[in-house]
Amino acid sequence: MASRVSSKGKAKAAKGLKGSEESSAGRFVKEWSTWAMKKAKVVAHYGFIPLIIVIGMNSEPKPQLTQLFSPV
Amino acid sequence: MGEAGKGEKRVDYMNLPCPLPFEEIQREALMSLKPELFEGLRFDFTKGLNHKFSLSHSIFMGSTEVPSQSKDTIKIPTAHYEFGANFLDPKLMLVGRVLTDGRLNARVKCDLTDNLTLKINAQLTNEPHFSQGMFNFDYKGSDYRTQFQIGNNAFYGANYIQSVTPHLSLGSEVFWLGHQRKSGIGFAARYNKDKMVATGQIASTGIVALSYVQKVTEQGSLASDFMYNHMTGDVTSSFGYDYIFRQCRLRGKIDSNGVVAAFLEERLNMGVNFILSAEIDHLKKDYKFGFGMTLGE
């Protein structure tokens, strides 16, 4: 995942090798984007199927809630 | 070429048909020669709630192969239940499948404008660093198509395909892998007439792939396929048939690796399909037989 690229960048910054040279703004963006990607992945993982179900249940003609669970 | 007797129409080079997308260039050959062979029991049930939205339940019990270093194939018995939801709209398509171990397969296709389409393909897992995702932006012109891809692990790719005559289309692709700093370029050509399709693909990764499909009767076609991998020195050639009758579809193929396979889908009733799959690998002595049933459209 892209988190691998960003975590590599994070590790490099944490080592402090070029700590003073690498701008804190750049480091901040990398860490923030890693955090955002991780949260986005969790949201997508749990929310994608419920999203499809919500969109489907609201499309025309609206199906009944019982139809969602019954096998017929 | 335009006025060659027999009343052929002049070719209007400004008005060529739109070509197939680059990744579907070998579509006919793949459909005929690579059916979804499986080993074990497969049961699929699709329930439509309205004509756009449907749910699917799928059970699989059988063996899956694990890649092994030795010559023997290692098979692990697996069983899983898969729940899926599909939403199909002319402008938006959402397909999601989730397995009992938490793996999610998601596909999104969205028409942003008439000519621009966004496609997202993702496999998300609970284990860290095993998830994959790919974003594709497709632009369709009057006689060309172009696509830009962004994938995880810093994968970037682009491809372009253009119709040069009413029957011939040429395309090329480039890709770049960020982590391994590898890049590649490939070219493809597709020639199709009413009853035949010939395609060729060559890539800088050392792969040459050719295919040819010929429709021999109303119901059936024959297909053949050749693949050469320069890096590993693998050469594979296969030859198969694809017959579509009123109640069934039968596909069979034989391979230069000594593999014979067949796949039958029989329509028992409206919405009830019976599936048989067989794959016999004579060289490795690996025999795979599967059967299944599909209910619903």
mmCIF file of C-alpha atoms in Angstrom:
data_model
loop_
_atom_site.group_PDB
_atom_site.id
_atom_site.type_symbol
_atom_site.label_atom_id
_atom_site.label_comp_id
_atom_site.label_asym_id
_atom_site.label_seq_id
_atom_site.Cartn_x
_atom_site.Cartn_y
_atom_site.Cartn_z
ATOM 1 C CA MET A 1 0.000 0.000 0.000
ATOM 2 C CA ALA A 2 1.029 3.612 -0.237
ATOM 3 C CA SER A 3 1.448 3.432 3.541
ATOM 4 C CA ARG A 4 4.621 1.482 2.898
ATOM 5 C CA VAL A 5 6.160 4.411 1.005
ATOM 6 C CA SER A 6 5.075 6.876 3.642
ATOM 7 C CA SER A 7 6.219 4.711 6.546
ATOM 8 C CA LYS A 8 9.642 4.461 4.915
ATOM 9 C CA GLY A 9 9.749 8.244 4.786
ATOM 10 C CA LYS A 10 8.660 8.400 8.407
ATOM 11 C CA ALA A 11 11.401 5.987 9.486
ATOM 12 C CA LYS A 12 14.012 7.999 7.652
ATOM 13 C CA ALA A 13 12.897 11.188 9.340
ATOM 14 C CA ALA A 14 12.782 9.512 12.732
ATOM 15 C CA LYS A 15 16.396 8.371 12.399
ATOM 16 C CA GLY A 16 17.354 12.002 12.508
ATOM 17 C CA LEU A 17 20.032 11.602 9.830
ATOM 18 C CA LYS A 18 18.814 14.559 7.888
ATOM 19 C CA GLY A 19 16.529 15.689 10.631
ATOM 20 C CA SER A 20 17.434 19.301 10.425
ATOM 21 C CA GLU A 21 17.560 19.471 6.611
ATOM 22 C CA GLU A 22 14.202 17.860 5.882
ATOM 23 C CA SER A 23 11.589 20.533 6.288
ATOM 24 C CA SER A 24 9.156 19.964 9.084
ATOM 25 C CA ALA A 25 6.309 20.873 6.753
ATOM 26 C CA GLY A 26 7.240 18.029 4.384
ATOM 27 C CA ARG A 27 7.483 15.568 7.262
ATOM 28 C CA PHE A 28 4.159 16.769 8.611
ATOM 29 C CA VAL A 29 2.463 16.201 5.232
ATOM 30 C CA LYS A 30 3.918 12.682 4.950
ATOM 31 C CA GLU A 31 2.841 11.644 8.434
ATOM 32 C CA TRP A 32 -0.574 13.191 7.957
ATOM 33 C CA SER A 33 -1.071 11.446 4.620
ATOM 34 C CA THR A 34 -0.080 8.069 6.110
ATOM 35 C CA TRP A 35 -2.595 8.560 8.911
ATOM 36 C CA ALA A 36 -5.249 9.583 6.368
ATOM 37 C CA MET A 37 -4.570 6.563 4.146
ATOM 38 C CA LYS A 38 -4.786 4.185 7.101
ATOM 39 C CA LYS A 39 -8.103 5.672 8.223
ATOM 40 C CA ALA A 40 -9.395 5.661 4.638
ATOM 41 C CA LYS A 41 -8.516 2.004 4.288
ATOM 42 C CA VAL A 42 -10.361 1.070 7.469
ATOM 43 C CA VAL A 43 -13.380 3.138 6.424
ATOM 44 C CA ALA A 44 -13.419 1.528 2.982
ATOM 45 C CA HIS A 45 -12.998 -1.949 4.426
ATOM 46 C CA TYR A 46 -15.935 -1.692 6.809
ATOM 47 C CA GLY A 47 -18.097 0.759 4.961
ATOM 48 C CA PHE A 48 -18.043 -0.271 1.315
ATOM 49 C CA ILE A 49 -20.626 -3.039 1.447
ATOM 50 C CA PRO A 50 -22.991 -1.056 3.741
ATOM 51 C CA LEU A 51 -22.606 1.847 1.307
ATOM 52 C CA ILE A 52 -23.723 -0.305 -1.602
ATOM 53 C CA ILE A 53 -26.661 -1.603 0.426
ATOM 54 C CA VAL A 54 -27.739 1.903 1.424
ATOM 55 C CA ILE A 55 -27.504 3.176 -2.161
ATOM 56 C CA GLY A 56 -29.339 0.122 -3.424
ATOM 57 C CA MET A 57 -32.151 0.320 -0.899
ATOM 58 C CA ASN A 58 -32.727 3.945 -1.835
ATOM 59 C CA SER A 59 -32.834 3.389 -5.585
ATOM 60 C CA GLU A 60 -36.129 3.256 -7.442
ATOM 61 C CA PRO A 61 -38.251 1.064 -7.163
ATOM 62 C CA LYS A 62 -37.507 0.933 -3.427
ATOM 63 C CA PRO A 63 -37.194 -2.638 -2.187
ATOM 64 C CA GLN A 64 -38.597 -3.685 1.156
ATOM 65 C CA LEU A 65 -36.344 -4.271 4.159
ATOM 66 C CA THR A 66 -37.608 -7.856 4.496
ATOM 67 C CA GLN A 67 -36.423 -8.590 0.974
ATOM 68 C CA LEU A 68 -32.907 -7.884 2.161
ATOM 69 C CA PHE A 69 -32.948 -10.818 4.562
ATOM 70 C CA SER A 70 -35.316 -13.359 3.120
ATOM 71 C CA PRO A 71 -33.999 -15.938 0.664
ATOM 72 C CA VAL A 72 -36.934 -15.676 -1.718
ATOM 73 C CA MET B 1 -8.173 0.071 -51.200
ATOM 74 C CA GLY B 2 -11.371 2.036 -51.115
ATOM 75 C CA GLU B 3 -12.723 1.353 -54.602
ATOM 76 C CA ALA B 4 -11.657 -2.271 -55.104
ATOM 77 C CA GLY B 5 -14.603 -3.516 -57.226
ATOM 78 C CA LYS B 6 -17.450 -5.464 -55.604
ATOM 79 C CA GLY B 7 -18.959 -2.149 -54.432
ATOM 80 C CA GLU B 8 -16.831 -1.816 -51.252
ATOM 81 C CA LYS B 9 -17.371 1.462 -49.533
ATOM 82 C CA ARG B 10 -14.586 4.016 -49.412
ATOM 83 C CA VAL B 11 -12.822 3.909 -46.068
ATOM 84 C CA ASP B 12 -13.491 7.099 -44.186
ATOM 85 C CA TYR B 13 -10.382 7.548 -42.084
ATOM 86 C CA MET B 14 -11.916 10.425 -40.199
ATOM 87 C CA ASN B 15 -14.732 8.270 -38.976
ATOM 88 C CA LEU B 16 -13.209 5.086 -37.606
ATOM 89 C CA PRO B 17 -14.904 3.035 -34.910
ATOM 90 C CA CYS B 18 -13.801 3.349 -31.321
ATOM 91 C CA PRO B 19 -11.392 0.533 -30.408
ATOM 92 C CA LEU B 20 -11.750 -1.850 -27.490
ATOM 93 C CA PRO B 21 -9.978 -0.793 -24.302
ATOM 94 C CA PHE B 22 -6.312 -1.793 -24.129
ATOM 95 C CA GLU B 23 -6.793 -4.373 -21.386
ATOM 96 C CA GLU B 24 -9.588 -6.063 -23.352
ATOM 97 C CA ILE B 25 -7.613 -6.444 -26.509
ATOM 98 C CA GLN B 26 -7.475 -10.226 -26.131
ATOM 99 C CA ARG B 27 -11.012 -10.482 -24.829
ATOM 100 C CA GLU B 28 -12.315 -13.180 -27.164
ATOM 101 C CA ALA B 29 -9.292 -15.395 -26.667
ATOM 102 C CA LEU B 30 -9.432 -15.006 -22.890
ATOM 103 C CA MET B 31 -13.144 -15.785 -22.781
ATOM 104 C CA SER B 32 -12.684 -18.968 -24.767
ATOM 105 C CA LEU B 33 -9.380 -20.210 -23.409
ATOM 106 C CA LYS B 34 -9.489 -19.185 -19.782
ATOM 107 C CA PRO B 35 -12.755 -20.169 -18.156
ATOM 108 C CA GLU B 36 -12.911 -20.011 -14.348
ATOM 109 C CA LEU B 37 -11.839 -23.553 -13.616
ATOM 110 C CA PHE B 38 -12.212 -24.665 -10.031
ATOM 111 C CA GLU B 39 -11.890 -27.765 -7.897
ATOM 112 C CA GLY B 40 -14.616 -28.713 -5.467
ATOM 113 C CA LEU B 41 -18.128 -27.510 -4.900
ATOM 114 C CA ARG B 42 -19.363 -24.104 -5.871
ATOM 115 C CA PHE B 43 -22.769 -22.685 -5.146
ATOM 116 C CA ASP B 44 -23.827 -19.155 -6.089
ATOM 117 C CA PHE B 45 -27.105 -17.541 -5.357
ATOM 118 C CA THR B 46 -27.923 -14.099 -6.698
ATOM 119 C CA LYS B 47 -31.016 -12.386 -5.446
ATOM 120 C CA GLY B 48 -32.200 -9.286 -7.246
ATOM 121 C CA LEU B 49 -34.036 -6.773 -5.150
ATOM 122 C CA ASN B 50 -34.722 -4.444 -8.008
ATOM 123 C CA HIS B 51 -33.270 -4.288 -11.483
ATOM 124 C CA LYS B 52 -30.278 -2.259 -10.315
ATOM 125 C CA PHE B 53 -29.500 -3.743 -6.922
ATOM 126 C CA SER B 54 -28.791 -7.373 -6.069
ATOM 127 C CA LEU B 55 -27.217 -9.402 -3.311
ATOM 128 C CA SER B 56 -25.221 -12.550 -3.818
ATOM 129 C CA HIS B 57 -24.331 -15.441 -1.546
ATOM 130 C CA SER B 58 -21.648 -17.821 -2.592
ATOM 131 C CA ILE B 59 -20.258 -20.998 -1.038
ATOM 132 C CA PHE B 60 -17.084 -22.735 -2.065
ATOM 133 C CA MET B 61 -15.699 -25.982 -0.631
ATOM 134 C CA GLY B 62 -12.659 -27.428 -2.250
ATOM 135 C CA SER B 63 -8.938 -27.285 -2.606
ATOM 136 C CA THR B 64 -6.835 -24.335 -3.538
ATOM 137 C CA GLU B 65 -3.312 -24.691 -4.727
ATOM 138 C CA VAL B 66 -0.390 -23.320 -2.823
ATOM 139 C CA PRO B 67 2.705 -22.459 -4.825
ATOM 140 C CA SER B 68 5.515 -24.808 -3.855
ATOM 141 C CA GLN B 69 9.173 -25.116 -4.720
ATOM 142 C CA SER B 70 9.052 -28.832 -5.414
ATOM 143 C CA LYS B 71 7.474 -30.434 -8.432
ATOM 144 C CA ASP B 72 4.469 -31.648 -6.439
ATOM 145 C CA THR B 73 1.470 -29.436 -6.121
ATOM 146 C CA ILE B 74 0.346 -28.713 -2.601
ATOM 147 C CA LYS B 75 -3.375 -28.425 -2.140
ATOM 148 C CA ILE B 76 -5.029 -27.042 0.926
ATOM 149 C CA PRO B 77 -8.696 -27.730 1.513
ATOM 150 C CA THR B 78 -10.565 -24.482 1.983
ATOM 151 C CA ALA B 79 -14.165 -23.531 2.480
ATOM 152 C CA HIS B 80 -15.593 -20.076 2.495
ATOM 153 C CA TYR B 81 -18.777 -18.117 2.277
ATOM 154 C CA GLU B 82 -18.814 -14.923 0.324
ATOM 155 C CA PHE B 83 -21.401 -12.215 0.557
ATOM 156 C CA GLY B 84 -21.710 -9.701 -2.218
ATOM 157 C CA ALA B 85 -23.715 -6.650 -3.111
ATOM 158 C CA ASN B 86 -24.007 -5.182 -6.597
ATOM 159 C CA PHE B 87 -25.413 -1.901 -7.691
ATOM 160 C CA LEU B 88 -25.574 -1.444 -11.461
ATOM 161 C CA ASP B 89 -26.587 1.861 -12.904
ATOM 162 C CA PRO B 90 -25.705 3.103 -16.399
ATOM 163 C CA LYS B 91 -23.515 5.746 -14.781
ATOM 164 C CA LEU B 92 -22.327 4.055 -11.610
ATOM 165 C CA MET B 93 -21.438 0.486 -10.922
ATOM 166 C CA LEU B 94 -20.536 -0.714 -7.427
ATOM 167 C CA VAL B 95 -19.594 -4.318 -6.791
ATOM 168 C CA GLY B 96 -18.429 -5.535 -3.407
ATOM 169 C CA ARG B 97 -17.621 -9.026 -2.194
ATOM 170 C CA VAL B 98 -16.589 -9.911 1.329
ATOM 171 C CA LEU B 99 -15.295 -13.310 2.475
ATOM 172 C CA THR B 100 -15.518 -14.980 5.855
ATOM 173 C CA ASP B 101 -11.881 -14.154 6.587
ATOM 174 C CA GLY B 102 -12.537 -10.467 6.154
ATOM 175 C CA ARG B 103 -11.112 -9.942 2.711
ATOM 176 C CA LEU B 104 -12.958 -7.370 0.665
ATOM 177 C CA ASN B 105 -13.005 -7.189 -3.121
ATOM 178 C CA ALA B 106 -14.328 -3.875 -4.314
ATOM 179 C CA ARG B 107 -14.931 -2.571 -7.817
ATOM 180 C CA VAL B 108 -16.264 0.842 -8.647
ATOM 181 C CA LYS B 109 -16.934 2.206 -12.114
ATOM 182 C CA CYS B 110 -18.179 5.741 -12.379
ATOM 183 C CA ASP B 111 -18.861 7.806 -15.505
ATOM 184 C CA LEU B 112 -17.676 11.241 -14.539
ATOM 185 C CA THR B 113 -18.592 12.703 -17.901
ATOM 186 C CA ASP B 114 -19.672 11.182 -21.226
ATOM 187 C CA ASN B 115 -16.133 10.305 -22.148
ATOM 188 C CA LEU B 116 -14.262 10.109 -18.849
ATOM 189 C CA THR B 117 -14.650 7.095 -16.593
ATOM 190 C CA LEU B 118 -13.124 6.394 -13.211
ATOM 191 C CA LYS B 119 -12.566 2.772 -12.227
ATOM 192 C CA ILE B 120 -11.370 1.629 -8.842
ATOM 193 C CA ASN B 121 -10.340 -1.929 -8.097
ATOM 194 C CA ALA B 122 -9.287 -2.898 -4.596
ATOM 195 C CA GLN B 123 -8.590 -5.986 -2.500
ATOM 196 C CA LEU B 124 -8.484 -5.070 1.161
ATOM 197 C CA THR B 125 -7.376 -7.526 3.807
ATOM 198 C CA ASN B 126 -7.079 -7.494 7.539
ATOM 199 C CA GLU B 127 -3.379 -8.304 7.418
ATOM 200 C CA PRO B 128 -1.321 -5.154 7.133
ATOM 201 C CA HIS B 129 0.541 -4.444 3.889
ATOM 202 C CA PHE B 130 -1.361 -7.046 1.897
ATOM 203 C CA SER B 131 -4.036 -4.780 0.524
ATOM 204 C CA GLN B 132 -3.989 -3.676 -3.065
ATOM 205 C CA GLY B 133 -5.758 -0.951 -4.913
ATOM 206 C CA MET B 134 -5.759 0.547 -8.370
ATOM 207 C CA PHE B 135 -7.322 3.718 -9.723
ATOM 208 C CA ASN B 136 -7.917 3.987 -13.482
ATOM 209 C CA PHE B 137 -8.962 7.060 -15.387
ATOM 210 C CA ASP B 138 -10.245 6.206 -18.872
ATOM 211 C CA TYR B 139 -10.829 8.718 -21.576
ATOM 212 C CA LYS B 140 -12.677 7.667 -24.701
ATOM 213 C CA GLY B 141 -12.226 9.688 -27.864
ATOM 214 C CA SER B 142 -13.902 9.225 -31.226
ATOM 215 C CA ASP B 143 -11.422 6.659 -32.493
ATOM 216 C CA TYR B 144 -9.002 6.263 -29.608
ATOM 217 C CA ARG B 145 -8.931 5.427 -25.950
ATOM 218 C CA THR B 146 -6.439 6.381 -23.320
ATOM 219 C CA GLN B 147 -6.071 5.297 -19.715
ATOM 220 C CA PHE B 148 -4.030 6.412 -16.766
ATOM 221 C CA GLN B 149 -3.495 4.089 -13.784
ATOM 222 C CA ILE B 150 -2.324 4.711 -10.243
ATOM 223 C CA GLY B 151 -1.796 1.739 -7.969
ATOM 224 C CA ASN B 152 -0.492 1.038 -4.514
ATOM 225 C CA ASN B 153 3.246 0.474 -4.080
ATOM 226 C CA ALA B 154 3.683 3.569 -6.266
ATOM 227 C CA PHE B 155 2.581 1.941 -9.490
ATOM 228 C CA TYR B 156 1.870 4.300 -12.362
ATOM 229 C CA GLY B 157 0.773 3.230 -15.797
ATOM 230 C CA ALA B 158 -0.677 4.707 -18.944
ATOM 231 C CA ASN B 159 -1.900 3.213 -22.149
ATOM 232 C CA TYR B 160 -3.242 4.430 -25.443
ATOM 233 C CA ILE B 161 -5.001 2.617 -28.264
ATOM 234 C CA GLN B 162 -5.994 4.003 -31.650
ATOM 235 C CA SER B 163 -8.001 2.656 -34.576
ATOM 236 C CA VAL B 164 -5.940 3.001 -37.732
ATOM 237 C CA THR B 165 -8.267 1.251 -40.133
ATOM 238 C CA PRO B 166 -11.809 -0.044 -39.606
ATOM 239 C CA HIS B 167 -10.305 -3.422 -38.736
ATOM 240 C CA LEU B 168 -6.939 -2.698 -37.185
ATOM 241 C CA SER B 169 -6.144 -0.960 -33.948
ATOM 242 C CA LEU B 170 -2.727 -0.362 -32.447
ATOM 243 C CA GLY B 171 -1.898 0.514 -28.911
ATOM 244 C CA SER B 172 0.927 0.919 -26.481
ATOM 245 C CA GLU B 173 1.413 1.098 -22.739
ATOM 246 C CA VAL B 174 4.039 2.270 -20.284
ATOM 247 C CA PHE B 175 4.285 1.582 -16.587
ATOM 248 C CA TRP B 176 6.531 2.528 -13.721
ATOM 249 C CA LEU B 177 6.957 0.730 -10.404
ATOM 250 C CA GLY B 178 8.117 3.185 -7.785
ATOM 251 C CA HIS B 179 9.496 0.826 -5.182
ATOM 252 C CA GLN B 180 11.635 -1.279 -7.458
ATOM 253 C CA ARG B 181 12.391 1.577 -9.836
ATOM 254 C CA LYS B 182 11.325 -0.592 -12.750
ATOM 255 C CA SER B 183 9.653 0.680 -15.854
ATOM 256 C CA GLY B 184 8.342 -1.022 -18.921
ATOM 257 C CA ILE B 185 6.795 -0.360 -22.262
ATOM 258 C CA GLY B 186 4.616 -2.563 -24.404
ATOM 259 C CA PHE B 187 2.881 -2.566 -27.767
ATOM 260 C CA ALA B 188 -0.262 -4.288 -28.926
ATOM 261 C CA ALA B 189 -2.156 -4.733 -32.149
ATOM 262 C CA ARG B 190 -5.600 -6.119 -32.829
ATOM 263 C CA TYR B 191 -7.004 -7.033 -36.197
ATOM 264 C CA ASN B 192 -10.607 -8.095 -36.380
ATOM 265 C CA LYS B 193 -13.026 -8.868 -39.107
ATOM 266 C CA ASP B 194 -16.509 -10.329 -38.899
ATOM 267 C CA LYS B 195 -15.440 -13.829 -38.070
ATOM 268 C CA MET B 196 -11.922 -13.616 -36.830
ATOM 269 C CA VAL B 197 -9.812 -11.718 -34.355
ATOM 270 C CA ALA B 198 -6.020 -11.734 -34.270
ATOM 271 C CA THR B 199 -4.037 -9.954 -31.590
ATOM 272 C CA GLY B 200 -0.400 -9.576 -30.734
ATOM 273 C CA GLN B 201 1.306 -8.074 -27.728
ATOM 274 C CA ILE B 202 4.936 -7.506 -26.925
ATOM 275 C CA ALA B 203 6.359 -5.955 -23.780
ATOM 276 C CA SER B 204 9.772 -4.891 -22.563
ATOM 277 C CA THR B 205 9.366 -7.299 -19.639
ATOM 278 C CA GLY B 206 10.185 -9.930 -22.249
ATOM 279 C CA ILE B 207 6.689 -11.231 -22.930
ATOM 280 C CA VAL B 208 5.302 -11.901 -26.369
ATOM 281 C CA ALA B 209 1.651 -12.948 -26.586
ATOM 282 C CA LEU B 210 -0.254 -13.774 -29.737
ATOM 283 C CA SER B 211 -3.791 -14.994 -30.120
ATOM 284 C CA TYR B 212 -6.189 -15.912 -32.872
ATOM 285 C CA VAL B 213 -9.917 -16.624 -32.664
ATOM 286 C CA GLN B 214 -12.032 -17.803 -35.568
ATOM 287 C CA LYS B 215 -15.780 -18.188 -35.582
ATOM 288 C CA VAL B 216 -16.390 -21.392 -37.518
ATOM 289 C CA THR B 217 -20.136 -21.844 -37.201
ATOM 290 C CA GLU B 218 -23.077 -19.927 -35.775
ATOM 291 C CA GLN B 219 -22.601 -21.611 -32.456
ATOM 292 C CA GLY B 220 -18.941 -22.153 -32.104
ATOM 293 C CA SER B 221 -15.517 -20.704 -32.419
ATOM 294 C CA LEU B 222 -11.975 -21.970 -32.171
ATOM 295 C CA ALA B 223 -9.226 -20.094 -30.412
ATOM 296 C CA SER B 224 -5.495 -20.423 -30.106
ATOM 297 C CA ASP B 225 -2.960 -18.608 -28.034
ATOM 298 C CA PHE B 226 0.826 -18.410 -27.829
ATOM 299 C CA MET B 227 2.902 -16.925 -25.051
ATOM 300 C CA TYR B 228 6.661 -16.584 -24.785
ATOM 301 C CA ASN B 229 8.472 -15.266 -21.730
ATOM 302 C CA HIS B 230 12.009 -14.284 -22.608
ATOM 303 C CA MET B 231 13.185 -13.959 -18.995
ATOM 304 C CA THR B 232 12.243 -17.453 -17.930
ATOM 305 C CA GLY B 233 12.320 -19.091 -21.349
ATOM 306 C CA ASP B 234 8.743 -20.377 -20.907
ATOM 307 C CA VAL B 235 6.793 -21.051 -24.040
ATOM 308 C CA THR B 236 3.141 -21.973 -23.825
ATOM 309 C CA SER B 237 0.701 -22.569 -26.575
ATOM 310 C CA SER B 238 -2.926 -23.554 -26.209
ATOM 311 C CA PHE B 239 -5.732 -24.421 -28.503
ATOM 312 C CA GLY B 240 -9.413 -24.472 -27.579
ATOM 313 C CA TYR B 241 -12.998 -24.358 -28.627
ATOM 314 C CA ASP B 242 -16.043 -22.488 -27.366
ATOM 315 C CA TYR B 243 -19.504 -23.670 -28.325
ATOM 316 C CA ILE B 244 -22.667 -21.880 -27.285
ATOM 317 C CA PHE B 245 -25.842 -23.872 -27.716
ATOM 318 C CA ARG B 246 -29.358 -23.008 -26.687
ATOM 319 C CA GLN B 247 -29.094 -24.629 -23.270
ATOM 320 C CA CYS B 248 -25.406 -24.839 -22.615
ATOM 321 C CA ARG B 249 -21.991 -23.419 -23.193
ATOM 322 C CA LEU B 250 -19.065 -25.793 -23.548
ATOM 323 C CA ARG B 251 -15.448 -24.698 -23.580
ATOM 324 C CA GLY B 252 -12.464 -26.960 -23.859
ATOM 325 C CA LYS B 253 -8.779 -26.512 -24.362
ATOM 326 C CA ILE B 254 -5.503 -28.339 -24.634
ATOM 327 C CA ASP B 255 -2.180 -26.897 -23.711
ATOM 328 C CA SER B 256 1.454 -27.429 -24.624
ATOM 329 C CA ASN B 257 2.121 -28.045 -20.902
ATOM 330 C CA GLY B 258 0.103 -31.227 -21.129
ATOM 331 C CA VAL B 259 -3.036 -29.748 -19.570
ATOM 332 C CA VAL B 260 -6.474 -30.612 -20.894
ATOM 333 C CA ALA B 261 -9.396 -28.654 -19.508
ATOM 334 C CA ALA B 262 -13.123 -28.378 -20.083
ATOM 335 C CA PHE B 263 -15.865 -26.229 -18.644
ATOM 336 C CA LEU B 264 -19.575 -26.776 -19.078
ATOM 337 C CA GLU B 265 -22.397 -24.453 -18.085
ATOM 338 C CA GLU B 266 -25.811 -25.995 -18.573
ATOM 339 C CA ARG B 267 -29.039 -24.122 -18.182
ATOM 340 C CA LEU B 268 -31.471 -26.429 -16.431
ATOM 341 C CA ASN B 269 -34.237 -23.934 -16.006
ATOM 342 C CA MET B 270 -34.780 -20.195 -16.014
ATOM 343 C CA GLY B 271 -32.077 -18.861 -13.729
ATOM 344 C CA VAL B 272 -30.747 -22.285 -12.706
ATOM 345 C CA ASN B 273 -27.352 -23.216 -14.105
ATOM 346 C CA PHE B 274 -25.323 -26.332 -13.529
ATOM 347 C CA ILE B 275 -21.550 -26.087 -13.880
ATOM 348 C CA LEU B 276 -18.924 -28.759 -14.422
ATOM 349 C CA SER B 277 -15.227 -28.010 -14.496
ATOM 350 C CA ALA B 278 -12.357 -30.367 -15.253
ATOM 351 C CA GLU B 279 -8.642 -29.817 -15.533
ATOM 352 C CA ILE B 280 -6.217 -32.669 -16.070
ATOM 353 C CA ASP B 281 -2.494 -31.983 -15.910
ATOM 354 C CA HIS B 282 -0.849 -35.050 -17.343
ATOM 355 C CA LEU B 283 2.725 -34.017 -16.659
ATOM 356 C CA LYS B 284 2.247 -33.129 -13.001
ATOM 357 C CA LYS B 285 -0.413 -35.784 -12.497
ATOM 358 C CA ASP B 286 -2.780 -33.237 -10.998
ATOM 359 C CA TYR B 287 -6.480 -33.885 -11.539
ATOM 360 C CA LYS B 288 -9.059 -31.267 -10.674
ATOM 361 C CA PHE B 289 -12.767 -31.747 -10.970
ATOM 362 C CA GLY B 290 -15.428 -29.372 -9.803
ATOM 363 C CA PHE B 291 -19.159 -29.086 -9.898
ATOM 364 C CA GLY B 292 -21.541 -26.365 -8.940
ATOM 365 C CA MET B 293 -24.820 -24.647 -9.289
ATOM 366 C CA THR B 294 -25.735 -21.026 -9.922
ATOM 367 C CA LEU B 295 -29.143 -19.662 -9.050
ATOM 368 C CA GLY B 296 -30.412 -16.315 -10.149
ATOM 369 C CA GLU B 297 -29.309 -14.212 -13.092
#
